[in-house]
Coordinates of C-alpha atoms in Angstrom, one line a residue:
X58 CA 130.1 -34.9 29.8
X59 CA 129.5 -38.5 30.7
X60 CA 131.9 -41.3 29.6
X61 CA 129.1 -42.8 27.5
X62 CA 128.7 -39.4 25.6
X63 CA 132.4 -39.2 25.2
X64 CA 132.6 -42.6 23.6
X65 CA 129.7 -41.8 21.3
X66 CA 131.6 -38.7 20.1
X67 CA 134.7 -40.8 19.6
X68 CA 132.7 -43.3 17.5
X69 CA 131.3 -40.4 15.4
X70 CA 134.8 -39.1 14.8
X71 CA 136.0 -42.6 13.9
X72 CA 133.1 -43.0 11.4
X73 CA 133.8 -39.7 9.7
X74 CA 137.5 -40.4 9.5
X75 CA 136.9 -43.9 8.1
X76 CA 134.3 -42.7 5.7
X77 CA 136.8 -40.4 3.9
X78 CA 137.1 -42.1 0.4
X79 CA 140.7 -41.5 -0.4
X80 CA 140.7 -43.9 -3.3
X81 CA 137.7 -42.2 -4.9
X82 CA 139.2 -38.8 -4.3
X83 CA 142.6 -39.8 -5.8
X84 CA 140.9 -41.1 -8.9
X85 CA 139.0 -37.8 -9.4
X86 CA 142.0 -35.5 -8.6
X87 CA 144.7 -37.4 -10.6
X88 CA 142.9 -38.9 -13.5
X89 CA 139.5 -37.3 -13.5
X90 CA 137.8 -40.8 -13.2
X91 CA 135.4 -42.5 -10.9
X92 CA 137.5 -45.5 -9.7
X93 CA 134.3 -47.3 -9.0
X94 CA 133.9 -47.7 -12.8
X95 CA 137.3 -49.2 -13.3
X96 CA 139.1 -52.4 -12.2
X97 CA 137.3 -54.2 -9.5
X98 CA 135.0 -51.2 -8.9
X99 CA 136.4 -50.9 -5.3
X100 CA 137.5 -47.6 -3.8
X101 CA 140.2 -49.3 -1.7
X102 CA 144.0 -49.3 -2.0
X103 CA 144.2 -52.6 -4.0
X104 CA 142.1 -51.3 -6.8
X105 CA 143.7 -47.8 -6.6
X106 CA 147.1 -49.5 -7.2
X107 CA 145.7 -51.5 -10.1
X108 CA 143.9 -48.6 -11.8
X109 CA 145.9 -45.6 -10.8
X110 CA 149.4 -47.1 -10.4
X111 CA 151.6 -47.6 -7.4
X112 CA 152.7 -43.9 -7.1
X113 CA 149.1 -43.0 -6.4
X114 CA 147.8 -46.3 -5.0
X115 CA 150.4 -46.6 -2.3
X116 CA 149.7 -43.2 -0.7
X117 CA 146.0 -44.2 -0.8
X118 CA 146.9 -47.3 1.2
X119 CA 148.8 -45.2 3.7
X120 CA 145.9 -42.8 4.1
X121 CA 143.4 -45.6 4.4
X122 CA 145.7 -47.1 7.1
X123 CA 146.0 -43.8 9.0
X124 CA 142.3 -43.0 9.0
X125 CA 141.9 -46.2 11.1
X126 CA 144.8 -45.4 13.5
X127 CA 144.4 -41.6 14.0
X128 CA 140.9 -41.6 15.5
X129 CA 141.9 -44.2 18.0
X130 CA 145.0 -42.3 19.0
X131 CA 142.9 -39.1 19.4
X132 CA 140.2 -41.0 21.3
X133 CA 142.6 -42.4 23.8
X134 CA 144.3 -39.0 24.4
X135 CA 140.9 -37.4 25.0
X136 CA 139.1 -40.1 27.0
X137 CA 141.8 -40.0 29.7
X138 CA 140.8 -36.4 30.4
X139 CA 137.1 -37.3 31.0
X140 CA 136.3 -38.3 34.6
X141 CA 135.2 -41.9 34.7
X142 CA 136.2 -42.6 31.1
X143 CA 139.8 -43.5 31.9
X144 CA 138.6 -47.0 32.9
X145 CA 136.9 -47.5 29.6
X146 CA 139.8 -46.9 27.3
X147 CA 139.7 -50.3 25.8
X148 CA 136.0 -50.1 25.1
X149 CA 136.3 -46.6 23.7
X150 CA 139.2 -47.6 21.4
X151 CA 137.3 -50.6 20.1
X152 CA 134.1 -48.7 19.5
X153 CA 136.0 -45.9 17.7
X154 CA 138.0 -48.4 15.6
X155 CA 134.9 -50.4 14.6
X156 CA 133.2 -47.1 13.6
X157 CA 136.2 -46.3 11.4
X158 CA 136.1 -49.6 9.7
X159 CA 132.3 -49.3 9.1
X160 CA 132.9 -45.8 7.8
X161 CA 135.2 -47.1 5.2
X162 CA 132.9 -50.0 4.2
X163 CA 129.8 -47.8 4.2
X164 CA 130.8 -44.2 3.5
X165 CA 128.1 -41.6 3.6
X166 CA 130.0 -39.7 0.9
X167 CA 129.2 -42.4 -1.7
X168 CA 125.7 -43.5 -0.8
X169 CA 127.0 -45.8 1.9
X170 CA 128.9 -48.0 -0.6
X171 CA 132.6 -48.1 0.2
X172 CA 135.7 -50.4 0.3
X173 CA 136.4 -53.7 2.0
X174 CA 138.2 -52.2 5.0
X175 CA 141.5 -54.1 5.1
X176 CA 143.9 -51.2 5.2
X177 CA 141.7 -49.3 7.6
X178 CA 141.4 -52.4 9.8
X179 CA 145.2 -52.6 9.9
X180 CA 145.4 -49.0 11.2
X181 CA 142.8 -49.7 13.8
X182 CA 144.7 -52.8 15.0
X183 CA 147.9 -50.9 15.2
X184 CA 146.1 -48.6 17.7
X185 CA 144.4 -51.2 19.8
X186 CA 146.0 -54.6 19.3
X187 CA 149.5 -54.4 17.5
X188 CA 150.4 -58.0 18.2
X189 CA 147.2 -59.1 16.5
X190 CA 148.0 -56.8 13.6
X191 CA 151.4 -58.5 13.3
X192 CA 149.7 -61.9 13.3
X193 CA 147.2 -60.8 10.6
X194 CA 150.1 -59.4 8.5
X195 CA 152.0 -62.6 8.8
X196 CA 149.1 -64.6 7.5
X197 CA 148.4 -62.1 4.8
X198 CA 152.0 -62.4 3.5
X199 CA 151.9 -66.2 3.7
X200 CA 148.7 -66.4 1.5
X201 CA 149.7 -63.6 -0.8
X202 CA 153.0 -65.0 -1.8
X203 CA 151.7 -68.5 -2.1
X204 CA 148.5 -67.8 -4.0
X205 CA 149.0 -64.2 -5.4
X206 CA 145.4 -63.5 -4.5
X207 CA 145.1 -60.3 -2.6
X208 CA 141.5 -61.0 -1.7
X209 CA 142.2 -64.4 -0.3
X210 CA 145.2 -63.1 1.7
X211 CA 143.0 -60.3 3.0
X212 CA 140.3 -62.7 4.2
X213 CA 142.8 -65.0 5.8
X214 CA 144.5 -62.1 7.5
X215 CA 141.2 -61.5 9.3
X216 CA 141.2 -65.1 10.5
X217 CA 144.8 -64.5 11.6
X218 CA 143.9 -61.5 13.6
X219 CA 141.1 -63.3 15.5
X220 CA 143.3 -66.4 16.0
X221 CA 146.2 -64.3 17.3
X222 CA 143.9 -62.5 19.8
X223 CA 142.6 -65.9 21.0
X224 CA 146.0 -67.4 21.4
X225 CA 147.4 -64.3 23.1
X226 CA 144.6 -64.1 25.6
X227 CA 144.6 -67.8 26.3
X228 CA 148.3 -67.8 27.0
X229 CA 148.1 -64.8 29.3
X230 CA 144.9 -65.8 31.0
X231 CA 143.7 -62.2 30.6
X232 CA 140.5 -62.3 28.5
X233 CA 139.1 -59.2 27.0
X234 CA 135.7 -60.1 25.5
X235 CA 135.3 -56.6 23.9
X236 CA 138.6 -56.8 22.1
X237 CA 138.1 -60.5 21.1
X238 CA 134.6 -59.7 19.9
X239 CA 136.0 -56.9 17.8
X240 CA 138.5 -59.3 16.2
X241 CA 135.8 -61.9 15.4
X242 CA 133.4 -59.2 14.0
X243 CA 136.1 -57.7 11.8
X244 CA 137.0 -61.1 10.5
X245 CA 133.4 -61.8 9.6
X246 CA 132.9 -58.3 8.0
X247 CA 136.1 -58.7 5.8
X248 CA 134.9 -62.1 4.6
X249 CA 131.4 -60.9 3.9
X250 CA 132.8 -57.9 2.0
X251 CA 134.8 -60.3 -0.2
X252 CA 131.9 -62.6 -1.1
X253 CA 132.2 -61.6 -4.8
X254 CA 135.9 -62.5 -4.7
X255 CA 135.1 -65.9 -3.2
X256 CA 132.9 -66.6 -6.1
X257 CA 135.5 -65.6 -8.6
X258 CA 138.2 -67.6 -6.8
X259 CA 136.0 -70.7 -7.1
X260 CA 135.3 -70.0 -10.7
X261 CA 139.0 -69.3 -11.5
X262 CA 138.3 -65.8 -12.7
X263 CA 139.8 -63.9 -9.8
X264 CA 142.8 -61.8 -10.9
X265 CA 146.1 -62.4 -9.3
X266 CA 148.6 -59.7 -8.2
X267 CA 150.2 -58.2 -11.3
X268 CA 147.3 -58.7 -13.6
X269 CA 145.9 -55.5 -15.1
X270 CA 142.4 -56.5 -15.6
X271 CA 140.0 -57.5 -12.8
X272 CA 138.0 -60.6 -13.3

């Protein structure tokens, strides 16, 4: 097997992992409902917490996080055993992680309509760029506790991830265009997936944390 074929298989595994709609499954198994018909209509952890409650929503968040981290961990462990692929670990991890995020956003289980990818992106970042994950988390906490908008905090965390990567690479002088490209792409994807939230924030109808009903 060539390194290219191995990376493609890792990407496929990442997509399938990311595409597993834990929020949707949790709604069906615990309440017999389609979570897409409730709250914000999203299958992600934020809406799962809002609709299903924290005892169910928090495990959904953890599972969404792990489905981003696990395929990267497996990909790295496998790629080092493929002759020639050991020098492509960064590329393989990034491709696998991006596939996992896209799987969550566009899951084949639900007609390619999924969540916004924030928790899954966090898991991916833990596997490939933990310092950038910490930077994104810090920005998320800052905006969440100052505005109480989960959506705004999520979008700004994407900016925080890309900015942290840029600062870290600039200070070390070790530029990784693949990794930086991933950070910028994820930032853009997260913002685009929140375009409806942006409209509601501008209109003043976006629900804040603690509110039961989505605007």
